[in-house]
Short mmCIF file of C-alpha atoms and ligand atoms in Angstrom, two decimals:
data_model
loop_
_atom_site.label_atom_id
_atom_site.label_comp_id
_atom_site.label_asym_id
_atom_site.label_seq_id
_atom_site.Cartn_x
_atom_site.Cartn_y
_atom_site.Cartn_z
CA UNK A 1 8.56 -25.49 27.65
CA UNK A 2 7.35 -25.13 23.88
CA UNK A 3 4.09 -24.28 23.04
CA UNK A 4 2.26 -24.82 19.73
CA UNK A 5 1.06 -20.97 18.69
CA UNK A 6 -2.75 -20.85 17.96
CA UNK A 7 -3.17 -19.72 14.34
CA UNK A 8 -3.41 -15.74 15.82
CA UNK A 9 -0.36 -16.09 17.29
CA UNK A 10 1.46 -17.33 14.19
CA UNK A 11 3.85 -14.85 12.54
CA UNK A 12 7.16 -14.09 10.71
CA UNK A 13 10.25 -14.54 13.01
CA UNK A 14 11.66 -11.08 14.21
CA UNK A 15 13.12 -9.60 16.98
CA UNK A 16 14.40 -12.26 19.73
CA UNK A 17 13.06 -11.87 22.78
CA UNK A 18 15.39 -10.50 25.89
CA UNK A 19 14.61 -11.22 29.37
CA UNK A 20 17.19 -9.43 31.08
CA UNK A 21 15.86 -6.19 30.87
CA UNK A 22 17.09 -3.64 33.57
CA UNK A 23 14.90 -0.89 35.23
CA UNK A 24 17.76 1.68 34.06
CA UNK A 25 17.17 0.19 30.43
CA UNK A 26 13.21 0.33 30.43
CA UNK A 27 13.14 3.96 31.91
CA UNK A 28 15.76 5.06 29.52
CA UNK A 29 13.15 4.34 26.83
CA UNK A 30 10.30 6.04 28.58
CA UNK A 31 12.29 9.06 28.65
CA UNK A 32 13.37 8.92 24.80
CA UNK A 33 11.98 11.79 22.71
CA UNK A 34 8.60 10.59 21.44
CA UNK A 35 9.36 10.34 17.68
CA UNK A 36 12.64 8.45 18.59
CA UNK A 37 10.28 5.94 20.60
CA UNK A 38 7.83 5.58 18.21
CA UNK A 39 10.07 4.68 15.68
CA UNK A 40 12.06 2.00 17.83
CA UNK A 41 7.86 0.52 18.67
CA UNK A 42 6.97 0.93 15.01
CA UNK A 43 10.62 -1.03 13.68
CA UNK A 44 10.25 -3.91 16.59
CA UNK A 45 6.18 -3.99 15.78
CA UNK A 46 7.01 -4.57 11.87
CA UNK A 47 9.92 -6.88 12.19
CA UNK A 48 7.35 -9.22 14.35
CA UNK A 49 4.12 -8.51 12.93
CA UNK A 50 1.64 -7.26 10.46
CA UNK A 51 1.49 -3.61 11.85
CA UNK A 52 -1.94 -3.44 9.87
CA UNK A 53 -3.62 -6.75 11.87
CA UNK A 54 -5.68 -6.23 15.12
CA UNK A 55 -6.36 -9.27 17.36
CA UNK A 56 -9.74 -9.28 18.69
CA UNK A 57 -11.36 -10.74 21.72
CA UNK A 58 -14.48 -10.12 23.47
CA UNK A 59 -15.04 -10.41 27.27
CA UNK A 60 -17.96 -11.62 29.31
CA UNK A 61 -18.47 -11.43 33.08
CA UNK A 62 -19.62 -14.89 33.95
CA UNK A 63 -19.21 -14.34 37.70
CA UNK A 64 -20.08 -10.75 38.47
CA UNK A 65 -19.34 -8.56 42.07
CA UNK A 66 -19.26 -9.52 45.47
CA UNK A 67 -15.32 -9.87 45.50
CA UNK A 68 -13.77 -10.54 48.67
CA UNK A 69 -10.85 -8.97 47.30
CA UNK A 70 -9.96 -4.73 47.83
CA UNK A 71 -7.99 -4.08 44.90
CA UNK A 72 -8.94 -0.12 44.25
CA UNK A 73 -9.57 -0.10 40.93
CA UNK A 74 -11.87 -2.67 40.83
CA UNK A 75 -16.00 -2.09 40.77
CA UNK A 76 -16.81 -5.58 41.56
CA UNK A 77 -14.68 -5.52 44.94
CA UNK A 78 -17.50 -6.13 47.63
CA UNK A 79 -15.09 -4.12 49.84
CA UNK A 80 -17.07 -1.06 47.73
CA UNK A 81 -20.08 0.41 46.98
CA UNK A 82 -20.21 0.92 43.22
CA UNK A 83 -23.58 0.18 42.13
CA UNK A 84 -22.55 -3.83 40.71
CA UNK A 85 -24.88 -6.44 42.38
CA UNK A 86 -22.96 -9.83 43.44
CA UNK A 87 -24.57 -12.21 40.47
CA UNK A 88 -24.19 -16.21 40.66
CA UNK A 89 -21.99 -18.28 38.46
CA UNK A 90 -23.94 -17.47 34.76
CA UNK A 91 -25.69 -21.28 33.15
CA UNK A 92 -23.82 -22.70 30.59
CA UNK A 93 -26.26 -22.37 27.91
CA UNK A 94 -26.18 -18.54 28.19
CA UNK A 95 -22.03 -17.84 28.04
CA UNK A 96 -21.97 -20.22 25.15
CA UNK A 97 -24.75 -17.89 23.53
CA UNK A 98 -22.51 -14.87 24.26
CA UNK A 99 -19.66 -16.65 22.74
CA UNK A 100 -21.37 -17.28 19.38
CA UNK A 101 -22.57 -13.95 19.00
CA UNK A 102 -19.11 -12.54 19.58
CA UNK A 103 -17.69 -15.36 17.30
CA UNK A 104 -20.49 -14.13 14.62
CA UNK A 105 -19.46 -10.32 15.47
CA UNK A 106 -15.95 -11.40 14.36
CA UNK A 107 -14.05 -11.79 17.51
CA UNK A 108 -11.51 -14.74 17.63
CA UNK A 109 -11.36 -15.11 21.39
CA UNK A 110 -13.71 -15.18 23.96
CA UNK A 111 -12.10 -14.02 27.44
CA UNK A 112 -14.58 -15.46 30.68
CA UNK A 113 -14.02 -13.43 33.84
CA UNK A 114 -15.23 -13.92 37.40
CA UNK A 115 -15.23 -12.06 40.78
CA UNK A 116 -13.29 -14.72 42.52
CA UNK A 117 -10.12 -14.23 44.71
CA UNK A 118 -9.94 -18.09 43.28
CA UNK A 119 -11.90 -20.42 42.15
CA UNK A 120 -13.46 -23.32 44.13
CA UNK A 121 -13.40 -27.06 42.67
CA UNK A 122 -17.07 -26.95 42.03
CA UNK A 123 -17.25 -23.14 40.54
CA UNK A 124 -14.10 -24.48 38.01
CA UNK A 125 -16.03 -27.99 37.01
CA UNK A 126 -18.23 -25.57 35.46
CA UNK A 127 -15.82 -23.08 34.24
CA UNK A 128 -14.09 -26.32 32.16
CA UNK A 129 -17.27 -26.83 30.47
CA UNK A 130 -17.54 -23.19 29.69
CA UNK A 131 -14.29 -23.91 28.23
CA UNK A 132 -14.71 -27.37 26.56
CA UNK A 133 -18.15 -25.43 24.90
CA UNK A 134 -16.40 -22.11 23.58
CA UNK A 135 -13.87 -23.74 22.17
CA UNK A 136 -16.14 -25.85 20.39
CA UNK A 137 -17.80 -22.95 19.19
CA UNK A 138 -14.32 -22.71 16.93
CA UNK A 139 -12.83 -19.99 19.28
CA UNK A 140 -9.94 -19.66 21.54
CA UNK A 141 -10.44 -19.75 25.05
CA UNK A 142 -9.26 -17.38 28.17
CA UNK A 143 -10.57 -17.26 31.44
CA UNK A 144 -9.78 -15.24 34.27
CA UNK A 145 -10.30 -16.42 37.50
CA UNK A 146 -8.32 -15.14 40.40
CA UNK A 147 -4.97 -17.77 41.68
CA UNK A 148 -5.45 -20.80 40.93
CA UNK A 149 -3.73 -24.04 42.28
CA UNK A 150 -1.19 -25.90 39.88
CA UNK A 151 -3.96 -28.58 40.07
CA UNK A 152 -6.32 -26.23 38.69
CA UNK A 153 -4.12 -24.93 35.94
CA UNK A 154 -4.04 -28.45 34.78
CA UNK A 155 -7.84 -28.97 35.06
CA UNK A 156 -8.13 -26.14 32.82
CA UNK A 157 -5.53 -26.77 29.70
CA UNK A 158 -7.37 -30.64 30.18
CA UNK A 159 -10.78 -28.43 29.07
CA UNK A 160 -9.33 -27.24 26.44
CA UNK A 161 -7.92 -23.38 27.93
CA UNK A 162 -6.02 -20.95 25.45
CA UNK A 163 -4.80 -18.33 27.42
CA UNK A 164 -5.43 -17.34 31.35
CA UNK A 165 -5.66 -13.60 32.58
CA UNK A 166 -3.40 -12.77 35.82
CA UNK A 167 -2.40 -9.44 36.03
CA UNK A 168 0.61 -7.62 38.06
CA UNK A 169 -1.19 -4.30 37.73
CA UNK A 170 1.77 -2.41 38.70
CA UNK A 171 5.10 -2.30 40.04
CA UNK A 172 5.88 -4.24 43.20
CA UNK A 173 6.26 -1.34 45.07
CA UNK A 174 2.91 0.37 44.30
CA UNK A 175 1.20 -2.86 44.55
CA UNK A 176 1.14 -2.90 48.33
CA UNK A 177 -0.95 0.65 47.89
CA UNK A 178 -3.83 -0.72 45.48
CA UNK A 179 -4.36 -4.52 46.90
CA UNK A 180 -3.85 -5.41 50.40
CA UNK A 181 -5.20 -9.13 50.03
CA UNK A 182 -2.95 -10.83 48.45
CA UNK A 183 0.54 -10.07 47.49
CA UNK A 184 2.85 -9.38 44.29
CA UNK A 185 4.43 -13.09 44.75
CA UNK A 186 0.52 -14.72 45.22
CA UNK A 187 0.30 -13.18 41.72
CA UNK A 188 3.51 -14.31 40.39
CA UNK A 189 2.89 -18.42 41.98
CA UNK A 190 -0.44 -18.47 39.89
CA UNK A 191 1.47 -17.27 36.73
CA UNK A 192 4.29 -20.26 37.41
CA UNK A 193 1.68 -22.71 37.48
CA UNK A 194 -0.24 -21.44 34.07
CA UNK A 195 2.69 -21.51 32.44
CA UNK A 196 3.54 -24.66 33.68
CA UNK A 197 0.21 -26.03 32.83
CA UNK A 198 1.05 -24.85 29.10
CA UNK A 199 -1.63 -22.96 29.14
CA UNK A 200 -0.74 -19.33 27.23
CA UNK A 201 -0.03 -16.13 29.97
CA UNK A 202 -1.82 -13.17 29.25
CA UNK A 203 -0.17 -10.39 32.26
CA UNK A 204 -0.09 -6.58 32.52
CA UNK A 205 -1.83 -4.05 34.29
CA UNK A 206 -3.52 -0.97 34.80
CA UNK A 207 -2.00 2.87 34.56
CA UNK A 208 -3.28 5.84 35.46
CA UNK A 209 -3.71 4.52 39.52
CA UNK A 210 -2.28 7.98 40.63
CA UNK A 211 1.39 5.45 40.35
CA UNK A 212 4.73 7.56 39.39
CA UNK A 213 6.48 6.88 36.05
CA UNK A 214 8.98 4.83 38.12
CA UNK A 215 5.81 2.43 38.94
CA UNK A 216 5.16 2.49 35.03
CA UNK A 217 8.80 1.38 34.78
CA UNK A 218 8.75 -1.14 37.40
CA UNK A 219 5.44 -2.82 35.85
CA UNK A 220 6.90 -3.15 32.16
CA UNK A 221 10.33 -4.36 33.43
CA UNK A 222 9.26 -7.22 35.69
CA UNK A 223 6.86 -8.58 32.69
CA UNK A 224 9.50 -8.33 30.57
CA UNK A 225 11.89 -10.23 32.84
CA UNK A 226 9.83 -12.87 33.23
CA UNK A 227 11.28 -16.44 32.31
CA UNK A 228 9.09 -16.56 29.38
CA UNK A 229 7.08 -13.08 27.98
CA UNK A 230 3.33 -13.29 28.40
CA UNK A 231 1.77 -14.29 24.99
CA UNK A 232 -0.48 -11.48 25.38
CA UNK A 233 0.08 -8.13 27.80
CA UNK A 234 -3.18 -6.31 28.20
CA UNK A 235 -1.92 -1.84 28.93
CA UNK A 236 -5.36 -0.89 30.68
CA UNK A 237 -6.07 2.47 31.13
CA UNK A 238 -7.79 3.11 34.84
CA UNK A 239 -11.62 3.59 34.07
CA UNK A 240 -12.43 5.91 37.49
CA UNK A 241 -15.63 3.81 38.68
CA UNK A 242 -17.65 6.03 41.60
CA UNK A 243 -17.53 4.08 44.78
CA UNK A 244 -13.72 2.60 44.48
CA UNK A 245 -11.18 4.33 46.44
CA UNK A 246 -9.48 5.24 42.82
CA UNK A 247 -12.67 7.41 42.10
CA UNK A 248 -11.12 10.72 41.78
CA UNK A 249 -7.59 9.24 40.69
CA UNK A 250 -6.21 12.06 38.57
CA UNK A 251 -6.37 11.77 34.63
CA UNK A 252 -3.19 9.96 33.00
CA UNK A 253 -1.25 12.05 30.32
CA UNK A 254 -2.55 10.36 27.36
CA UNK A 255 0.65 10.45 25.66
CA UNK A 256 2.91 8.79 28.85
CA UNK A 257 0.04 6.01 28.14
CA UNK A 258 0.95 5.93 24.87
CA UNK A 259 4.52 5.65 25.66
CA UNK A 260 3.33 2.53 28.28
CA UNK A 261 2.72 0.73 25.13
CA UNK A 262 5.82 1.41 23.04
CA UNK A 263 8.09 0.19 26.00
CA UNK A 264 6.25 -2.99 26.15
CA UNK A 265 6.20 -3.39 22.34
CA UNK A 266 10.08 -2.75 22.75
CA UNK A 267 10.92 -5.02 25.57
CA UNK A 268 8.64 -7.54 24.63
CA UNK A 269 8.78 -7.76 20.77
CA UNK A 270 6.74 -11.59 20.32
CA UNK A 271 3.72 -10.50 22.36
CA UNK A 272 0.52 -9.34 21.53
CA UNK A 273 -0.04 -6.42 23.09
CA UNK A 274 -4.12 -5.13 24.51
CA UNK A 275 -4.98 -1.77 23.69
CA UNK A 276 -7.41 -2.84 26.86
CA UNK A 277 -9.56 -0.89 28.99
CA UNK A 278 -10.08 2.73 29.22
CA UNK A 279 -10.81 3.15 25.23
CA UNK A 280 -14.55 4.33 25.95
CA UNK A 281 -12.99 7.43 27.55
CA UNK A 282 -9.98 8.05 25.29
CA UNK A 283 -10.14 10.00 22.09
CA UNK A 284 -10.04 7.77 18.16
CA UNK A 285 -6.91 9.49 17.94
CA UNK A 286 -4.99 8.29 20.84
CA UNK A 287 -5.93 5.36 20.08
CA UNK A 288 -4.63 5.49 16.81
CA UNK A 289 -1.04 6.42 18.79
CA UNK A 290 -1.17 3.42 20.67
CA UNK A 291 -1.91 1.48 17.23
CA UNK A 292 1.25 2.88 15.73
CA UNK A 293 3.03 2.51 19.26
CA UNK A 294 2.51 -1.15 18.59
CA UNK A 295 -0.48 -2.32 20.48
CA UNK A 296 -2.35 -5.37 18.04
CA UNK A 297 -5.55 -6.30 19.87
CA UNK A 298 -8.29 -5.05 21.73
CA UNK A 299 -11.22 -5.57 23.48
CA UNK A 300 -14.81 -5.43 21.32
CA UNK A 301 -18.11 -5.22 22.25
CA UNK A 302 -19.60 -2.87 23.82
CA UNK A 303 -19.25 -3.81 27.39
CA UNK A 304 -15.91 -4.76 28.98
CA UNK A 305 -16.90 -6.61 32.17
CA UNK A 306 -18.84 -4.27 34.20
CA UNK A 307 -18.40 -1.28 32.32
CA UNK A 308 -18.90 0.42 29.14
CA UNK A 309 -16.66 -0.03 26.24
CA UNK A 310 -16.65 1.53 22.48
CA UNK A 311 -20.20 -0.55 20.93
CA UNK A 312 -18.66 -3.29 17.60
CA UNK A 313 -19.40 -0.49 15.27
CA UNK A 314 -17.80 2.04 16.34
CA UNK A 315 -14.45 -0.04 16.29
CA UNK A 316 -15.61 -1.35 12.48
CA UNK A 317 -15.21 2.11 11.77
CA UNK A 318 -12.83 3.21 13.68
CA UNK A 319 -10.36 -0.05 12.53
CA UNK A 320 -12.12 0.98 8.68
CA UNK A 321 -10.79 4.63 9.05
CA UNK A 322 -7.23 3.52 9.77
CA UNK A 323 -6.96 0.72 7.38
CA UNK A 324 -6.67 -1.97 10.65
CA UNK A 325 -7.82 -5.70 9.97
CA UNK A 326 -8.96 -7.92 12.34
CA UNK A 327 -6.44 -10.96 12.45
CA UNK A 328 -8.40 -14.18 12.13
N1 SAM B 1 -10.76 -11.58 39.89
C1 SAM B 1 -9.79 -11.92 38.93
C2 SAM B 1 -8.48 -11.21 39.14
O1 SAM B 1 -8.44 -10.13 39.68
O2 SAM B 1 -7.47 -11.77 38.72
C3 SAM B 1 -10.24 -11.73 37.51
C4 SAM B 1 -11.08 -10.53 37.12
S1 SAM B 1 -10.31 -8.93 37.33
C5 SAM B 1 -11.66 -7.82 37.11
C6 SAM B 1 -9.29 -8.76 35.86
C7 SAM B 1 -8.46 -7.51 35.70
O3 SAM B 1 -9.28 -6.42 35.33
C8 SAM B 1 -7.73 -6.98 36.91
O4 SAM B 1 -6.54 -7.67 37.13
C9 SAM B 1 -7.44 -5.55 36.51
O5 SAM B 1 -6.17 -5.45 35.90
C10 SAM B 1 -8.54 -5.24 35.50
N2 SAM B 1 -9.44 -4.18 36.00
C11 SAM B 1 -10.36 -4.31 36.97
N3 SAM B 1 -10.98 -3.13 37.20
C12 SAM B 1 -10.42 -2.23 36.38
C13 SAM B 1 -10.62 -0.83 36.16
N4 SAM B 1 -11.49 -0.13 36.86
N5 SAM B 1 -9.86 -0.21 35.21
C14 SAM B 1 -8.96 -0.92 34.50
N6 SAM B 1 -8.74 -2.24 34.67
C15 SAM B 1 -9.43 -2.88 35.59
C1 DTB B 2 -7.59 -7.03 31.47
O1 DTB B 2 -6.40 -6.76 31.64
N1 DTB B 2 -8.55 -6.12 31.31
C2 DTB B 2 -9.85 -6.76 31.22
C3 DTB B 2 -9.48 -8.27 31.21
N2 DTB B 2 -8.07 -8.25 31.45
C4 DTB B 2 -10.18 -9.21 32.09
C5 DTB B 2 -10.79 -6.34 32.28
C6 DTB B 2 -11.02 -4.85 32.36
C7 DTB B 2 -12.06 -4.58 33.38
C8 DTB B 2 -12.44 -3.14 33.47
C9 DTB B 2 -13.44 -2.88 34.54
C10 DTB B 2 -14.77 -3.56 34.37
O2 DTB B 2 -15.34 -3.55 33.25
O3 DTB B 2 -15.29 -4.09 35.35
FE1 SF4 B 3 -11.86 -9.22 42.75
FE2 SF4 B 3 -10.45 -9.34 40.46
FE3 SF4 B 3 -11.87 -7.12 41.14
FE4 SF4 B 3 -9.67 -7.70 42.51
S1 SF4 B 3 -9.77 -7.21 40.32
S2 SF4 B 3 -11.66 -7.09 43.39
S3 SF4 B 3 -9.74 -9.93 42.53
S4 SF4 B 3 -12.69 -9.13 40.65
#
């Protein structure tokens, strides 16, 4: 199915898109001498985009803890004790508040997440008003909401819903280590029916989950063999909350994160890919790496949804001190 791009989305027509890509193929570029990697991100980043234009979104937690689900990473998992109270669903009045102050802080989309292993009908009436309201604000709209039903994928694009958040997190075979509540394909049925729904797939995943570099391989070849690339692939780096079983996961190389996001700037040339979380904990200059490895958007503000993230103006300067823009 065609979609109409939102105005952030719109650029010059580069690189087409393959979606045959072969594990042999994606490791062979993880293991490519790093200036010979950057340079095949940096040529792929510039024949699809401005390489000087930074997509920005801000999140909010509308639904906060008590998740019945045990991924390892996660602080909201009720499975854990991390410190994060279970919260109800937040009024309406008070996300659309959040979403014009990040609107008036310069962010162009406004990302809603909730502690749900999926929503139920009454907890996603409200979540379409959310919706309908936020993008009425003049912004574009993602939510992220655990599976969803193709029913409810529908109910959503009717609200007026950009771009939905489903992550594979890893590779399928590290996947049955992190989450044993629902499975790689439960994932993969919800993204079918977004997609279906129209509605724009933002997928990727975490690194730095103690997985090998095969795992790393595994994660950026499936998303990039998907029938259609997500529109947007958010790289997080783990942030090691106390309380989750990933705790004392051991520190990722910075540069093998970096080289995360030049393979999925490579294999997946048309999407916008998240510089997402982990930034509070990872020096300006490997960020700037991933920046010239070809990531074009990140998360602003200075909370991401339970924890800390680099505060507006230190990205302003940050972006300022590299000559970045913020893509309207
Ligand atoms: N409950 C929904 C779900 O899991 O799909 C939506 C919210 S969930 C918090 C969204 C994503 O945040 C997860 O898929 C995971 O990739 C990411 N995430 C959660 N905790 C994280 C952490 N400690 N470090 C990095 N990413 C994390
Ligand atoms: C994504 O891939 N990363 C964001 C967003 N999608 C929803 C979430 C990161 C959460 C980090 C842990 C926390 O703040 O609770
Ligand atoms: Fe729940 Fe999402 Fe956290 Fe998993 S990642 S425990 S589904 S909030």
């Amino acid at each position: 199915m065609l979609i109409a791009e939102p105005p952030s989305q719109q650029r010059a027509h580069g690189t087409s898109p393959r979606h045959d890509w072969t594990r042999d193929e994606v490791r062979a570029l993880f293991e490519l001498p790093f200036p010979e990697l950057m340079f095949r991100a940096q040529s792929t980043h510039r024949e699809n985009f401005d390489a000087t234009a930074v997509q920005i979104s801000t999140l909010l937690s509308i639904k906060t803890g008590g998740c019945p689900e045990d991924c390892a990473y996660c602080p909201q998992s009720a499975s854990y004790q991390t410190g994060v109270r279970a919260e109800k669903l937040m009024p309406l009045d008070a996300v659309l508040a959040a979403a014009q102050a990040a609107k008036s802080a310069g962010s162009s989309r406004f990302c809603m997440g909730a502690a749900w292993r999926s929503p139920k009908e009454r907890d996603l009436d409200h979540v379409c008003a959310m919706v309908a309201g936020v993008r009425a604000l003049g912004l574009e709209t993602c939510a992220t909401l655990g599976m969803l039903t193709a029913a409810q994928a529908r109910q959503l694009k009717a609200a007026g819903l950009d771009y939905y958040n489903h992550n594979l997190d890893t590779s399928p075979e590290f996947y049955g280590t992190i989450i044993t509540t629902r499975t790689y394909e439960d994932r993969l049925e919800t993204l079918g029916h977004v997609r279906d729904a129209g509605i724009h797939v933002c997928c990727g995943g975490i690194v730095g989950m103690g997985e090998t570099r095969e795992d790393r391989v595994g994660m950026i070849a499936t998303l990039a063999s998907l029938p259609a690339h997500p529109e947007s692939v958010p790289i997080n780096m783990l942030v090691r909350v106390a309380g989750t079983p990933l705790a004392g996961a051991a520190p990722l190389d910075p540069i093998e994160f970096v080289r995360t996001i030049a393979v999925a700037r490579i294999t997946m040339p048309r999407s916008m890919v998240r510089l997402s979380a982990g930034r509070e904990d990872m020096s300006e200059e490997t960020q700037a790496l991933c920046f010239l490895a070809g990531a074009n958007s990140i998360f602003c503000g200075p909370k991401l949804l339970t924890t800390p993230n680099p505060g507006r103006e230190h990205d302003a300067a940050l972006m300022d001190r590299l000559g970045l823009s913020p893509l309207a």
